[in-house]
Tab-separated table of C-alpha atoms in Angstrom:
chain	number	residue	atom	x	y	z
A	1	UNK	CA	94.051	43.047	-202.398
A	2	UNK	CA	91.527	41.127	-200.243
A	3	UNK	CA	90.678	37.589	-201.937
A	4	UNK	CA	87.957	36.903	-199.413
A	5	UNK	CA	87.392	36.378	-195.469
A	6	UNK	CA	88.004	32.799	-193.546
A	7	UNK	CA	86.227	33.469	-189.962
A	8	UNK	CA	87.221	36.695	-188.757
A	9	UNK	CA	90.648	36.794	-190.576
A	10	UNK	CA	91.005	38.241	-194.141
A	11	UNK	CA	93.235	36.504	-197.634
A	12	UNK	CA	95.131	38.584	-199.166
A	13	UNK	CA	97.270	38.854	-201.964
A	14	UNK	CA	100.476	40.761	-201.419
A	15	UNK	CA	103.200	40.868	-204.176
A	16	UNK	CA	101.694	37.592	-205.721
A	17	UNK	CA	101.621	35.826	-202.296
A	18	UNK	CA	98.221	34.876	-200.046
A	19	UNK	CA	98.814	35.717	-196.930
A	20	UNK	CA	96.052	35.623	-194.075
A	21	UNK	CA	96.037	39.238	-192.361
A	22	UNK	CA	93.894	40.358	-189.714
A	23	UNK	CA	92.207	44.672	-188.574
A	24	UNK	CA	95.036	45.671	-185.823
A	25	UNK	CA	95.189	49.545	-184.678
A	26	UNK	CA	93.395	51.972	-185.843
A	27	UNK	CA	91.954	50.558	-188.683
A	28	UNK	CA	90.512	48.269	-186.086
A	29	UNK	CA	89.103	50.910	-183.479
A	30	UNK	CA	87.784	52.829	-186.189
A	31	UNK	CA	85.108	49.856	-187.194
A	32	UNK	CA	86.791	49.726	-190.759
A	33	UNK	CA	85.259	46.588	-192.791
A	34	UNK	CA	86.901	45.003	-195.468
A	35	UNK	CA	85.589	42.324	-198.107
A	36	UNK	CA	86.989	41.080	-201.148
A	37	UNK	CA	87.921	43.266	-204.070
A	38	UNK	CA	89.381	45.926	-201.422
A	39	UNK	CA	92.777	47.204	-201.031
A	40	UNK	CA	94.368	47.771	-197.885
A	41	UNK	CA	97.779	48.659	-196.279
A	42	UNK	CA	99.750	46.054	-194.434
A	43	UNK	CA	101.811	47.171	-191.793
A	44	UNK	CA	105.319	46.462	-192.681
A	45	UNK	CA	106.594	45.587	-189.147
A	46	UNK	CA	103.966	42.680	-189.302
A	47	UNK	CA	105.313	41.580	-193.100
A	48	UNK	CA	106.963	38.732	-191.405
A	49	UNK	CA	104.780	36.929	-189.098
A	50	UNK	CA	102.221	34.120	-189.862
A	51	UNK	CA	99.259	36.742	-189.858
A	52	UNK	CA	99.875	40.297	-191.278
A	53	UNK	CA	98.258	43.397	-189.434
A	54	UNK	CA	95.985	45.875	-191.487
A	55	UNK	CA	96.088	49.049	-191.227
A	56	UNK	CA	93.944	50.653	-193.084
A	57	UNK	CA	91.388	49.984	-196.405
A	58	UNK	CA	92.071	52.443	-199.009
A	59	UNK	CA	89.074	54.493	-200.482
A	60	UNK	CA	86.697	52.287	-202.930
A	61	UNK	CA	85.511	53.345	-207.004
A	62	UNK	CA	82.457	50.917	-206.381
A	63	UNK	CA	80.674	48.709	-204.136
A	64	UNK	CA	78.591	46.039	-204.133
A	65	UNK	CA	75.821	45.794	-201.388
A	66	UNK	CA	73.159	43.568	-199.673
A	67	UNK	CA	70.586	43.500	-197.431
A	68	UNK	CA	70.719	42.328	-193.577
A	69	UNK	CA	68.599	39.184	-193.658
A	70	UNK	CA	65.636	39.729	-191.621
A	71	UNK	CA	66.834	43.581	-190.959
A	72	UNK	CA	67.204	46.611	-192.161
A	73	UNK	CA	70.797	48.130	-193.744
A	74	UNK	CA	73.173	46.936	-196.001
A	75	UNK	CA	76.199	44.725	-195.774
A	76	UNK	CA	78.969	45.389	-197.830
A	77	UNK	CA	79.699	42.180	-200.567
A	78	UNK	CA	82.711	42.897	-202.859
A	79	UNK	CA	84.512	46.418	-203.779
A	80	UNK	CA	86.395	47.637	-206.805
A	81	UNK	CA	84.181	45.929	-209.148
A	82	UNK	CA	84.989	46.910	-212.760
A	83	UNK	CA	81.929	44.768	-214.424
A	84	UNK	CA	79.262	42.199	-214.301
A	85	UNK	CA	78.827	39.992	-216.987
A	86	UNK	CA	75.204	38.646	-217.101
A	87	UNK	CA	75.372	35.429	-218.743
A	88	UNK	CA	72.022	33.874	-220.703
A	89	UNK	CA	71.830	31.125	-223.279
A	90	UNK	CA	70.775	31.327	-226.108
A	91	UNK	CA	68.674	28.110	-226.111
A	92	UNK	CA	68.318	25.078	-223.333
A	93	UNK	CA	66.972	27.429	-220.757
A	94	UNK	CA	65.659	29.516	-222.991
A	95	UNK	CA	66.645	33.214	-221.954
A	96	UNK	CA	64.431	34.850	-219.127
A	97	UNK	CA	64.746	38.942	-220.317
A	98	UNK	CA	63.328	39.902	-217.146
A	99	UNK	CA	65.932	38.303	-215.134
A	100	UNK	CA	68.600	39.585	-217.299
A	101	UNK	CA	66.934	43.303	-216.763
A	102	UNK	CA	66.596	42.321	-213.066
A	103	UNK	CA	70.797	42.273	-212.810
A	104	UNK	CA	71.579	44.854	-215.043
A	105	UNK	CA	69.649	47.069	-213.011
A	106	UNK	CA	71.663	45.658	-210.051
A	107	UNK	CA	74.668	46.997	-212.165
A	108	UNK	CA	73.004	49.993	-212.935
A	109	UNK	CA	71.694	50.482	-209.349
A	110	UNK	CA	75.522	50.024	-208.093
A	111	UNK	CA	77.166	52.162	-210.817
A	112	UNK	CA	79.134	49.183	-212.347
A	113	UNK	CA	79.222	48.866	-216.164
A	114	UNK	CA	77.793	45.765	-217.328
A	115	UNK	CA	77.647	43.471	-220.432
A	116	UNK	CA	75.860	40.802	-221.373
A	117	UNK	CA	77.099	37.056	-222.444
A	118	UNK	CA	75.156	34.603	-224.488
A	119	UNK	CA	76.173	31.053	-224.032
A	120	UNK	CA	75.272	28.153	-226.330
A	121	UNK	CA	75.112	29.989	-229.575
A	122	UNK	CA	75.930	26.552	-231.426
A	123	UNK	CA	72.137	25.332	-230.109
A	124	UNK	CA	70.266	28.828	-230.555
A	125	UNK	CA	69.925	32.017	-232.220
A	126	UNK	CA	71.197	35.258	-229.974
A	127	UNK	CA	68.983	37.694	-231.659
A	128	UNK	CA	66.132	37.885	-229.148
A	129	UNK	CA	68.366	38.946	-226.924
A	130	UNK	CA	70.641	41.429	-229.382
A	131	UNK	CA	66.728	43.117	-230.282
A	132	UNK	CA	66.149	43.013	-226.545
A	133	UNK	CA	69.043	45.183	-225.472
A	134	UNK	CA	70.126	47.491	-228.344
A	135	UNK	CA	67.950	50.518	-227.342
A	136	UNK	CA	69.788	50.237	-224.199
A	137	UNK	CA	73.003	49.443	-225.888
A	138	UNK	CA	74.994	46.935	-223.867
A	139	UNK	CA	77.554	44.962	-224.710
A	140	UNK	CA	76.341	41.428	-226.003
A	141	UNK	CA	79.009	39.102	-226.568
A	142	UNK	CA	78.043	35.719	-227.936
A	143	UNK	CA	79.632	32.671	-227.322
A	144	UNK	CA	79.906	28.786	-227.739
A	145	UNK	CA	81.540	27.628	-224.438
A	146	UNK	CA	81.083	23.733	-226.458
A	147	UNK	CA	82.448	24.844	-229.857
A	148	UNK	CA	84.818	28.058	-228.606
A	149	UNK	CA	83.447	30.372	-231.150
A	150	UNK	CA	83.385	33.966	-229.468
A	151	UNK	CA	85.594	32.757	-226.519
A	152	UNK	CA	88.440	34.750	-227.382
A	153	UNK	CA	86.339	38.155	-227.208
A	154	UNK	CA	85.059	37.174	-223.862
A	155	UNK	CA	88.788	36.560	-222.517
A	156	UNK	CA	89.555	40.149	-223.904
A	157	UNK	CA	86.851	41.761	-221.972
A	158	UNK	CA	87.514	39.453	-218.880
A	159	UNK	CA	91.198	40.416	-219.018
A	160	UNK	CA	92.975	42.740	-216.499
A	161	UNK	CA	89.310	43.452	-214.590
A	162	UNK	CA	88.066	42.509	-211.769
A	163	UNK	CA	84.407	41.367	-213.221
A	164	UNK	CA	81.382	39.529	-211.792
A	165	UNK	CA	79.858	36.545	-213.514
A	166	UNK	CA	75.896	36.096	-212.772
A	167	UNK	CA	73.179	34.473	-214.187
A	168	UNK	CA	69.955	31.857	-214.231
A	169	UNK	CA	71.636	28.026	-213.087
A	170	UNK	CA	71.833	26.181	-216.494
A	171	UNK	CA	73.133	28.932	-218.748
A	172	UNK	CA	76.511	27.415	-218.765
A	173	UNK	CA	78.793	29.588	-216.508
A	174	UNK	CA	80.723	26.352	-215.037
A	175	UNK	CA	81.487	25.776	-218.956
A	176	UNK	CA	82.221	28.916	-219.985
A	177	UNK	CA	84.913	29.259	-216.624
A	178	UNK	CA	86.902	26.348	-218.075
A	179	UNK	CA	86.661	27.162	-221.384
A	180	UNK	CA	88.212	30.609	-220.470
A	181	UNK	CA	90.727	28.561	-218.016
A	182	UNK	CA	90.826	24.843	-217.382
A	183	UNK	CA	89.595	24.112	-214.004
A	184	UNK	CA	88.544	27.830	-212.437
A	185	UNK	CA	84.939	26.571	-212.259
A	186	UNK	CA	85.786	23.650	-210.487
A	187	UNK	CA	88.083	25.609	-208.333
A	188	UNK	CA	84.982	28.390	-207.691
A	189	UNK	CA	82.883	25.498	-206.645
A	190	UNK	CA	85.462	23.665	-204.148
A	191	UNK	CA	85.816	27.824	-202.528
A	192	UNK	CA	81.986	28.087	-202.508
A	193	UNK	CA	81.302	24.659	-200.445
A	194	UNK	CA	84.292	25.760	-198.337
A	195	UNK	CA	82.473	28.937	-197.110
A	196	UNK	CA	79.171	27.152	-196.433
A	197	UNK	CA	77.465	28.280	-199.387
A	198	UNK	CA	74.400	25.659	-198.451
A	199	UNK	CA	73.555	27.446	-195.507
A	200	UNK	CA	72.189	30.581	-197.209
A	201	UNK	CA	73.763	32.307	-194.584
A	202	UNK	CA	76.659	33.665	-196.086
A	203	UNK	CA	77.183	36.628	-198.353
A	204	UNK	CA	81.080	37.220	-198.408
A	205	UNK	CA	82.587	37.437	-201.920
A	206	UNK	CA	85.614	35.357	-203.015
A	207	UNK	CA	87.821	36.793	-205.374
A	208	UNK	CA	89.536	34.081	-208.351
A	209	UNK	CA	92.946	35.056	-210.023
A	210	UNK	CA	92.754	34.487	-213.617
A	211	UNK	CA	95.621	33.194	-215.588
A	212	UNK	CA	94.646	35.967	-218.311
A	213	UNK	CA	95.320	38.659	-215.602
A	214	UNK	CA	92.356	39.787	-213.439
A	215	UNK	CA	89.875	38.232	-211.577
A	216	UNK	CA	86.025	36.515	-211.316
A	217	UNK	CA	84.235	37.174	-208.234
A	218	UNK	CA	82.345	34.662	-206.721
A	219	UNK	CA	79.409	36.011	-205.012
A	220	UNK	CA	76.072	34.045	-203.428
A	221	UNK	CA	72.831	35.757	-204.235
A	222	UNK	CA	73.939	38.454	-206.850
A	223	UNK	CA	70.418	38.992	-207.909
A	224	UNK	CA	69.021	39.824	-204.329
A	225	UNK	CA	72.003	42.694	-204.370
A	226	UNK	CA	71.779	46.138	-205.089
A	227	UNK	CA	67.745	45.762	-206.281
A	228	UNK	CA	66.075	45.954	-202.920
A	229	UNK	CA	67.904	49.465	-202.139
A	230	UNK	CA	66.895	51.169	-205.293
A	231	UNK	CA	64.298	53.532	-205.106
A	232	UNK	CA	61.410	52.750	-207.214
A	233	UNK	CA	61.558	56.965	-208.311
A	234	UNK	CA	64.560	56.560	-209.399
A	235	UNK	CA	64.576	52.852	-211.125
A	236	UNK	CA	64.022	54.582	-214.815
A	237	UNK	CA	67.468	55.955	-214.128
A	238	UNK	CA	68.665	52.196	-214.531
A	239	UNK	CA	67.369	51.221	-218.353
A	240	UNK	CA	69.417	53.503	-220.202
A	241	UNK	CA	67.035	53.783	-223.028
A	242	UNK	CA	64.711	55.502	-220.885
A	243	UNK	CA	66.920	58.262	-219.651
A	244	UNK	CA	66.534	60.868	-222.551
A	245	UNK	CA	63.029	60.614	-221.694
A	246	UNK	CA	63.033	60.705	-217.897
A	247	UNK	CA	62.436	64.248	-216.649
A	248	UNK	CA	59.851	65.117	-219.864
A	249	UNK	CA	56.835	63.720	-218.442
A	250	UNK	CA	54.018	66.202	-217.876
A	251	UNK	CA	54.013	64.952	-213.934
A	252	UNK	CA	57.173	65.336	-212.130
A	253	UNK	CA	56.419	62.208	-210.320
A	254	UNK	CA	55.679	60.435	-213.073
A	255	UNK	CA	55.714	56.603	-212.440
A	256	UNK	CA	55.717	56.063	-216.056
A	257	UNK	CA	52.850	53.782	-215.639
A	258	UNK	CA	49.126	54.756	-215.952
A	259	UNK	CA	49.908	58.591	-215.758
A	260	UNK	CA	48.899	60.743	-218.795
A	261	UNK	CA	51.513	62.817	-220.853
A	262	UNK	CA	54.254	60.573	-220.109
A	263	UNK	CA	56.881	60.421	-222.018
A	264	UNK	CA	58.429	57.010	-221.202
A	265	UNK	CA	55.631	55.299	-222.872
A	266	UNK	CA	55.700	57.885	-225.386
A	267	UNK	CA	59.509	56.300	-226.326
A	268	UNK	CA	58.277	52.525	-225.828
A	269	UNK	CA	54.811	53.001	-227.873
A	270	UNK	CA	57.318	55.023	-230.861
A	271	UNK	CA	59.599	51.482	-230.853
A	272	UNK	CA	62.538	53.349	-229.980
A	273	UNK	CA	62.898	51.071	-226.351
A	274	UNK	CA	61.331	47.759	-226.821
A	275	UNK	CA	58.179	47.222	-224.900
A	276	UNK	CA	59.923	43.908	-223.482
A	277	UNK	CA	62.325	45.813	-221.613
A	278	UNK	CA	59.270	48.222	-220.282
A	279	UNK	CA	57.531	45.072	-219.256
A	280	UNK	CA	60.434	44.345	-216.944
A	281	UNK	CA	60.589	47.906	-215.751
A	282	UNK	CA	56.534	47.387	-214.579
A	283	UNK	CA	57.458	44.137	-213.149
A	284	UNK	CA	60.664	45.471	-210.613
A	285	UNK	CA	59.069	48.717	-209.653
A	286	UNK	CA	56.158	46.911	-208.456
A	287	UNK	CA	58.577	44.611	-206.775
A	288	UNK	CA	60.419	47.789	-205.169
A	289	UNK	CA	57.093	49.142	-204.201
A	290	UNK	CA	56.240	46.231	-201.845
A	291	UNK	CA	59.710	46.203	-200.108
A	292	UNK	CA	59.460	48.185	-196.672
A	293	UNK	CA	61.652	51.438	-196.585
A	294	UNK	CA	64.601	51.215	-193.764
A	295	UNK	CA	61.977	53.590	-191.201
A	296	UNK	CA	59.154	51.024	-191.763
């Protein structure tokens, strides 16, 4: 498994080990790219030296993606992904829904199943947020990082998967990482000022063993991932409430905004989706809508 990149060589974990390892062959000639979260094959005659050769980088289940500063096309961030964990408070920020929509459409966008963690329960009520999300029914775990209460659940659906922790700065993520493990969000933070995180420049992934079994990816700029690609005609495709609706709208191309007959609003106007999560639907397709397409 690839941890993360250092330059133009690769870490990766080999039967417990880290071992740096480097494209050689094929695998190099053929352009392959690998970043963490992928597997690859090692070439055995190589299993002894300093650097181990790669030879190939086995097919993906998902992958995260970003654009080119400045460009158009996509980078590749992390692969394998099994969730991301958006993580709110409950209180002290007070939760921003539409930036919580904004990355689970991210997850949505990138086929990655996603729940949602509210920190800080012991200073605030999670409800807002429980109302906010259960036409769309994620997972909302809630959780005292100060007082432990709900920790336990979190380390259950943490364990054995390789999961992605975003949010808003402030929500408590440091905390909750050494809650769940004494010291892993120190140890994020010491691997995210090694790769230059300041610069802005740099979008490689790290990947964290957890003592529990699995692992946290550390990623820069989750929330500008995934989004920009989406097509705004297919963004009602990522709020799950609104799927048994999408496709009934008297217009084909219904934007699900001014047009008559359509039965999006229909759903949000009856109270089965709540018209908060509709407001952040308005607010990223008009977002999408202003981003360039790749021919532009």
């Amino acid at each position: 498994m690839v941890l993360g990149r250092d330059g133009n060589s690769l870490r990766v974990l080999h039967d417990g080990v880290e071992r740096i390892a480097v494209l050689r062959g094929k695998a190099k000639r053929d352009g392959d790219v690998a970043v963490a979260g992928d597997r690859v094959r090692l070439d055995p005659d190589t299993l002894t030296e300093d650097v181990v050769g790669i030879d190939g980088v086995e097919t993906r289940h998902s992958l995260l993606e970003r654009q080119i500063p400045g460009g158009r096309g996509t980078r590749a961030v992390a692969a394998n992904v099994d969730q991301v964990a958006v993580v709110t408070a409950a209180a002290e920020p007070a939760p921003l829904l539409q930036l919580i929509d904004r990355l689970l459409v991210v997850a949505e966008a990138t086929e990655v199943p996603a729940c949602v963690v509210v920190n800080k329960i012991d200073r605030g009520d999670p409800q807002v947020i429980r109302d906010h999300l259960v036409a769309a029914e994620y997972p909302v775990i809630a959780v005292s990082a100060r007082t432990g209460e709900g920790m336990d659940l979190l380390r259950q659906t943490l364990a054995g998967k390789e999961s992605v922790l975003t949010g808003a700065s402030g929500v408590g993520k440091s905390s909750l990482l050494n809650a769940l493990e004494p010291g892993l969000g120190l140890r994020i933070g010491e691997v995210s000022a090694r790769a230059g995180r300041g610069t802005h420049t740099t979008v490689a992934a790290t990947l964290i063993p957890i003592a529990m079994g699995g692992f946290v990816v550390d990623t820069p700029g989750f929330s500008e991932v995934g989004v920009w690609a989406n097509d705004p005609a297919h963004l009602d495709e990522c709020f799950p409430e609104f799927r048994p609706a999408v496709g009934n709208c008297k217009f084909g191309d219904c934007t699900h905004r001014t047009e008559p007959g359509c039965a999006v609003r229909a759903l949000v106007e009856s109270g089965a989706a709540p018209i908060s999560r509709y407001e952040s639907y308005l607010a990223i397709y008009a977002e999408l809508k202003e981003q360039p397409r790749e021919w532009e």
